[in-house]
Structure formats: structure tokens, C-alpha cells
mmCIF file of C-alpha atoms in Angstrom:
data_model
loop_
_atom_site.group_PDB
_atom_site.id
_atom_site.type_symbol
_atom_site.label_atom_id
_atom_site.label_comp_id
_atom_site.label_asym_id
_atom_site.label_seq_id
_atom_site.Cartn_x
_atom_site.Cartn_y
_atom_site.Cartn_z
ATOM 1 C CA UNK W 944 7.991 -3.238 -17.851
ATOM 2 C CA UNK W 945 4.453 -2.858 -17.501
ATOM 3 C CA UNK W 946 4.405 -2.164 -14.063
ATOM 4 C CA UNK W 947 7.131 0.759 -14.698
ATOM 5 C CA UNK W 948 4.113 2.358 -16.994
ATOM 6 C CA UNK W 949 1.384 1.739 -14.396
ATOM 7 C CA UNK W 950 4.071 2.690 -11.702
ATOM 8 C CA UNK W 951 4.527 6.169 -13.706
ATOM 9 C CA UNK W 952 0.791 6.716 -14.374
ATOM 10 C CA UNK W 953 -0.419 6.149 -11.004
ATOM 11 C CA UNK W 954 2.285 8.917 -9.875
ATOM 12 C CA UNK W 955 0.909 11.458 -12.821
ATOM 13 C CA UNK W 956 -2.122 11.141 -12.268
ATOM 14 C CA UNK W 957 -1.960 12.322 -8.563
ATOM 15 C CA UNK W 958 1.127 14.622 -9.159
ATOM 16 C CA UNK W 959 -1.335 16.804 -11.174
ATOM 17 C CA UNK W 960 -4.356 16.273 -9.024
ATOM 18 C CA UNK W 961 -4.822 18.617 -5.676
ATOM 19 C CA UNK W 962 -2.441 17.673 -3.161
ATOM 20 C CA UNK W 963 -4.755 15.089 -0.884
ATOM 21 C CA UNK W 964 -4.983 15.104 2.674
ATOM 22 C CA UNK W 965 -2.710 11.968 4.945
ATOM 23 C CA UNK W 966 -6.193 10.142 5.454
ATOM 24 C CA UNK W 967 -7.672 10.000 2.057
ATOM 25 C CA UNK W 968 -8.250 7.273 -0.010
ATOM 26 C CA UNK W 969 -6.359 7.087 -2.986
ATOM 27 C CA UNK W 970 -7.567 4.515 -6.284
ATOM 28 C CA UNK W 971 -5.918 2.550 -9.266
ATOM 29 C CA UNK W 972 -7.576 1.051 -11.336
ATOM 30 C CA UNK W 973 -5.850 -1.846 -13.862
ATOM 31 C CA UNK W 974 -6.765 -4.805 -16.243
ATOM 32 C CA UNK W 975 -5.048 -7.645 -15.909
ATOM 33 C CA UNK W 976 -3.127 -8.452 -19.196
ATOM 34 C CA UNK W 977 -1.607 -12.148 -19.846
ATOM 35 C CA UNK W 978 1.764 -10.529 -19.092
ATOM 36 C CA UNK W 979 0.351 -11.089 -15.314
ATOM 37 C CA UNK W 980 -0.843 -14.209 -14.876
ATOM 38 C CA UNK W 981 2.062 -15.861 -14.313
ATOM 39 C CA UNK W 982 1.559 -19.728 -14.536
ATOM 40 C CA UNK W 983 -2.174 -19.755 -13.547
ATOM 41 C CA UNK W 984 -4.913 -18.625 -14.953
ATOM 42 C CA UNK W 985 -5.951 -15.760 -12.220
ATOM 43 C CA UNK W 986 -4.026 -13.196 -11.102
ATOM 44 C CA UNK W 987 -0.646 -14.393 -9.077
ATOM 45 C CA UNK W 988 0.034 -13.601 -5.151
ATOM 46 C CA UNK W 989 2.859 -11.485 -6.242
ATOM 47 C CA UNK W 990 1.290 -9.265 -8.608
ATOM 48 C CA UNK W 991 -0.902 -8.100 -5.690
ATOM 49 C CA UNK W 992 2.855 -6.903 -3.799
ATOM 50 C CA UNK W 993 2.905 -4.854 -7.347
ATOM 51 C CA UNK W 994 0.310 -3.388 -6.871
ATOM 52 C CA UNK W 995 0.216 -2.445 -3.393
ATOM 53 C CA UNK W 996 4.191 -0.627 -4.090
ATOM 54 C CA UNK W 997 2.064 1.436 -6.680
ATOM 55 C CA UNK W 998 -0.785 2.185 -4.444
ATOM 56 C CA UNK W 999 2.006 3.450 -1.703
ATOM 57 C CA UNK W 1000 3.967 5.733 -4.515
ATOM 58 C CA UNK W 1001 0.573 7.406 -5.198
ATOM 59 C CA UNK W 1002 -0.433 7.974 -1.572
ATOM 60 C CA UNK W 1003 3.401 9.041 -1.001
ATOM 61 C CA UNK W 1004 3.232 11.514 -4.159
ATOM 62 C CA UNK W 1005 -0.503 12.466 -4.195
ATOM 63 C CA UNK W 1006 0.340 13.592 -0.127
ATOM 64 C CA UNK W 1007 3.284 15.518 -1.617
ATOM 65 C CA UNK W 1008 5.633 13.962 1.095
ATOM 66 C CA UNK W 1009 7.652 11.882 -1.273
ATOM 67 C CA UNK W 1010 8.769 15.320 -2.224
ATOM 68 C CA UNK W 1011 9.065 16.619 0.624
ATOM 69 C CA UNK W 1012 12.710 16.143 1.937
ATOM 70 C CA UNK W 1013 11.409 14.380 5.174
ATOM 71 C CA UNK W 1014 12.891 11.187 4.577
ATOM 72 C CA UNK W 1015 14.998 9.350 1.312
ATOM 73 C CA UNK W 1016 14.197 5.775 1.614
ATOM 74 C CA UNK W 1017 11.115 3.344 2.562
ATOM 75 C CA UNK W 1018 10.998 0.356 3.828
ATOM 76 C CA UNK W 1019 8.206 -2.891 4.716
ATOM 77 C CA UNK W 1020 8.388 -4.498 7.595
ATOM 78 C CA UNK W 1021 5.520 -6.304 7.124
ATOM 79 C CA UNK W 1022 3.036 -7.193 4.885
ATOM 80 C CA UNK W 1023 -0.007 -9.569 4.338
ATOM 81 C CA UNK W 1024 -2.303 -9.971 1.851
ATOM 82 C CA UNK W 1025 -5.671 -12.290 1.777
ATOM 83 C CA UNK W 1026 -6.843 -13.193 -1.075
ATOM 84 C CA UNK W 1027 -11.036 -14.080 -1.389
ATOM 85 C CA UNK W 1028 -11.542 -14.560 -4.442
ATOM 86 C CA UNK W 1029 -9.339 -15.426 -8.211
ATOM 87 C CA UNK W 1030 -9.491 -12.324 -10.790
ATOM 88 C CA UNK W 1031 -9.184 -13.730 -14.404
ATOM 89 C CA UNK W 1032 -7.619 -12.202 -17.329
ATOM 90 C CA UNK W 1033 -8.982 -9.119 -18.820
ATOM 91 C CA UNK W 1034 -10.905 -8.398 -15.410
ATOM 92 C CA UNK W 1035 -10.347 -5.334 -14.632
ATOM 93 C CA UNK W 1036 -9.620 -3.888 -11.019
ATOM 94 C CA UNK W 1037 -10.077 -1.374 -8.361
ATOM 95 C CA UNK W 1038 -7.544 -0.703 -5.949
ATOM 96 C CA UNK W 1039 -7.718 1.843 -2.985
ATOM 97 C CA UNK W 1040 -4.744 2.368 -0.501
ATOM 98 C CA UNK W 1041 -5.701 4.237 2.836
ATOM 99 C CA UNK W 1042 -3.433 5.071 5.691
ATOM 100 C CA UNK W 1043 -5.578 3.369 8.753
ATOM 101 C CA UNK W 1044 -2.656 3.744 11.386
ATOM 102 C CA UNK W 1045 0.635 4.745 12.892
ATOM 103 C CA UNK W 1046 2.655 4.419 16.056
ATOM 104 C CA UNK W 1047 5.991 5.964 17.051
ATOM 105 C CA UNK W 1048 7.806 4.200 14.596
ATOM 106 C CA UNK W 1049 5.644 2.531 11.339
ATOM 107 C CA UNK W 1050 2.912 3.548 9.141
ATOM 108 C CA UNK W 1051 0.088 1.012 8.504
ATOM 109 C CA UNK W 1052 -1.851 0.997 4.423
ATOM 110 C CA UNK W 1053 -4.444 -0.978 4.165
ATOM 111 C CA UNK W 1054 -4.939 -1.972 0.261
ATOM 112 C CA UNK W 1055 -8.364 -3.313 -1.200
ATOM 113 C CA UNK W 1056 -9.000 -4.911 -4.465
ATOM 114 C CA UNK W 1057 -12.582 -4.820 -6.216
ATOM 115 C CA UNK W 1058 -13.680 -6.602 -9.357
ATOM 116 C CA UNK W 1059 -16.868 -5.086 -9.828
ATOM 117 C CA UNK W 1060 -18.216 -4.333 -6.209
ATOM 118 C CA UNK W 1061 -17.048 -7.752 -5.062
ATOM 119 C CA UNK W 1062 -14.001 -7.563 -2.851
ATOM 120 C CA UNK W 1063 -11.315 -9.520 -4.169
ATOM 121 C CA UNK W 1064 -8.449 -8.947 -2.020
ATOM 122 C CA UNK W 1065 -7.223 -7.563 1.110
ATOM 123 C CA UNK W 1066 -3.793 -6.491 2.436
ATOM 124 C CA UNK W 1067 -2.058 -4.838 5.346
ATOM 125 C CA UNK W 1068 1.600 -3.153 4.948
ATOM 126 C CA UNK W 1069 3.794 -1.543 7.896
ATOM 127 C CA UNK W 1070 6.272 0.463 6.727
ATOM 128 C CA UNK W 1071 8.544 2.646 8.068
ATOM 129 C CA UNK W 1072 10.395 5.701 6.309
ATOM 130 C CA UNK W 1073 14.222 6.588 6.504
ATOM 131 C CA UNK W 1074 16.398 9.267 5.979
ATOM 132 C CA UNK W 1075 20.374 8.934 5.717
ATOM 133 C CA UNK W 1076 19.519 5.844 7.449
ATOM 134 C CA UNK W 1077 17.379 7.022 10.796
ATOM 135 C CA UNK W 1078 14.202 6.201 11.316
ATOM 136 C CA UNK W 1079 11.703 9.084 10.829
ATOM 137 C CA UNK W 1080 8.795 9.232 12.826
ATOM 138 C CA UNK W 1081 5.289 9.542 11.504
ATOM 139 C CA UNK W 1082 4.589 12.632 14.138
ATOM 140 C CA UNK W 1083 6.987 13.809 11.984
ATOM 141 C CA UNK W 1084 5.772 13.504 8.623
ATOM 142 C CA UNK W 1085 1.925 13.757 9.159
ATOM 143 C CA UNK W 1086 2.284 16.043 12.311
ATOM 144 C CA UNK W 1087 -0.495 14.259 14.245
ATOM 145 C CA UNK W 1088 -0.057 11.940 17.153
ATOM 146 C CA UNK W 1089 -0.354 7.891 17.335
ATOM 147 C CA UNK W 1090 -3.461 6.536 15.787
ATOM 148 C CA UNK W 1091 -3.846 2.520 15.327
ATOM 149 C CA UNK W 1092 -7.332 0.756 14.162
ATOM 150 C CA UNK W 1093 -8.299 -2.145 15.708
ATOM 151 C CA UNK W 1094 -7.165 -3.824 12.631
ATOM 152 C CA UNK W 1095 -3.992 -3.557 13.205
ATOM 153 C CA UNK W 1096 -3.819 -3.387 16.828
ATOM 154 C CA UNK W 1097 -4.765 -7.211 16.385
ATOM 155 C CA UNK W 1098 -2.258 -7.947 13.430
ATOM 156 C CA UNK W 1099 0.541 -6.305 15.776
ATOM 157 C CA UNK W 1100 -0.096 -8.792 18.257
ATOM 158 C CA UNK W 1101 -0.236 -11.658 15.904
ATOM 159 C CA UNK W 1102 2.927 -10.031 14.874
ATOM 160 C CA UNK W 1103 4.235 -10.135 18.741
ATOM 161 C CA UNK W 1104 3.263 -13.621 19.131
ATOM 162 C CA UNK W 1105 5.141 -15.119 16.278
ATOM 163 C CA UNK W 1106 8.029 -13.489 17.732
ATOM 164 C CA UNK W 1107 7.842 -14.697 20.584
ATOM 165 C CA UNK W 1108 7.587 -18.293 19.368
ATOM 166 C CA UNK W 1109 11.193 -17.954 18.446
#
């Protein structure tokens, strides 16, 4: 239930902020309570997925194009995260979510996770937005033509390779 509540305030808080431009970089910041720990004693792998959903509703509502009729649905195709070091209970953490990419068909986040200044985690998501079931393009939500990092260009082939293993 507590992720409903962080869900909700991450959405308020940019909802009645300025409307933010596609490539900004949009924070969270949380304490980790016992309630997400899990069995261990640091934060779990699957909080971090949490997280990152909440980080994408706030770049999605603080861009004003989850209101925007564009599209209905979103969905991950991908996602990765790395994890560098453990965050303990009561730590409390920074986490930014920045568009770094798109092609003709996904959008790329890139999700960071700070305890302090020390990076804790890292994670790449490709995602691609629907509506009534068709794929919408990213020229046509952000209006601006293909973009990809180097980043991803890399993880993309990673992504390639494993397929083609199969």
C-alpha cells in the first residue's frame, strides 16, 4: 500500500509543478521503511522495479503526456537494473528518471539511485506506449526525431545478440 502513497505523491507533486520539458530530469526521493526489505536486510531487487514504475508516472505526468490523449496504455519491453551497492533500512534515497533515448518504436529511461552522493543503483527501461492497442511512435509524442545514447545503442545490441542465440 505504501507504494500506492508514494505512487500518488510522486504524481502530485509534479502535477502541480510547471509542466517540464521531454529531456528533464525528474527526482524522488524515499526512505526505506521495514515494509521494504523483504527477507534481507538491504533493500530487495524488486523494490528498485517499484520505484522505477514511479519514476516513469512522474516523468509521464510532470511532461503532461499521460494526459494527453496520445496513447492509453504502457508497456516494458525491457528492463535492467545494476545494483553497486546494498541501501539499509532507514537510508534514505534519491532517485532521478531521465529520458536518454528513442527510436521509431521505444522510449529508453535511465533511473539512478543515490544514498548520499554515492550511486547506489543503476537501471535502463524500454518502453513503448499504446493506444487502442497500436503502437504510438515517440515522433509522435515528443515531436522530435530518433535520438539513442551510446548507452543504449550498446544495451540494444546486447539485446540483439541474446536473440539471436535462440
Amino acid at each position: 500500500m505504501n507504494l500506492v502513497f508514494r505512487c500518488l505523491r510522486a504524481i502530485l507533486l509534479v502535477r502541480f509543478a510547471a509542466r517540464k520539458d521531454n529531456l528533464d530530469t525528474f527526482t524522488n526521493h524515499y526512505r526505506v521503511g521495514l515494509h521494504d526489505l523483504g527477507w534481507r536486510d538491504h533493500l530487495p531487487n524488486y523494490r528498485y522495479l517499484s520505484f522505477m514504475e514511479i519514476g516513469a508516472f512522474a516523468f509521464f505526468h510532470g511532461t503532461r503526456l499521460a494526459t494527453s490523449g496520445l496513447f492509453d496504455t504502457r508497456l516494458i519491453a525491457a528492463q535492467e537494473v545494476i545494483y553497486l551497492r546494498p541501501v539499509r533500512p532507514f537510508q534514505k534515497i534519491k532517485h532521478t528518471t531521465r529520458l536518454i533515448g528513442w527510436d521509431q518504436k521505444y522510449l529508453f529511461f535511465q533511473h539512478e539511485f543515490f544514498v548520499g552522493e554515492k550511486l547506489a543503483a543503476i537501471g535502463l527501461v524500454k518502453e513503448i506506449c499504446l493506444n487502442k492497442g497500436k503502437q504510438v511512435t515517440p515522433k509522435e509524442l515528443l515531436d522530435k526525431d530518433v535520438t539513442l545514447s551510446p548507452v543504449i545503442d550498446s544495451w540494444l545490441q546486447n539485446h540483439e545478440a541474446i536473440r539471436q542465440s535462440f
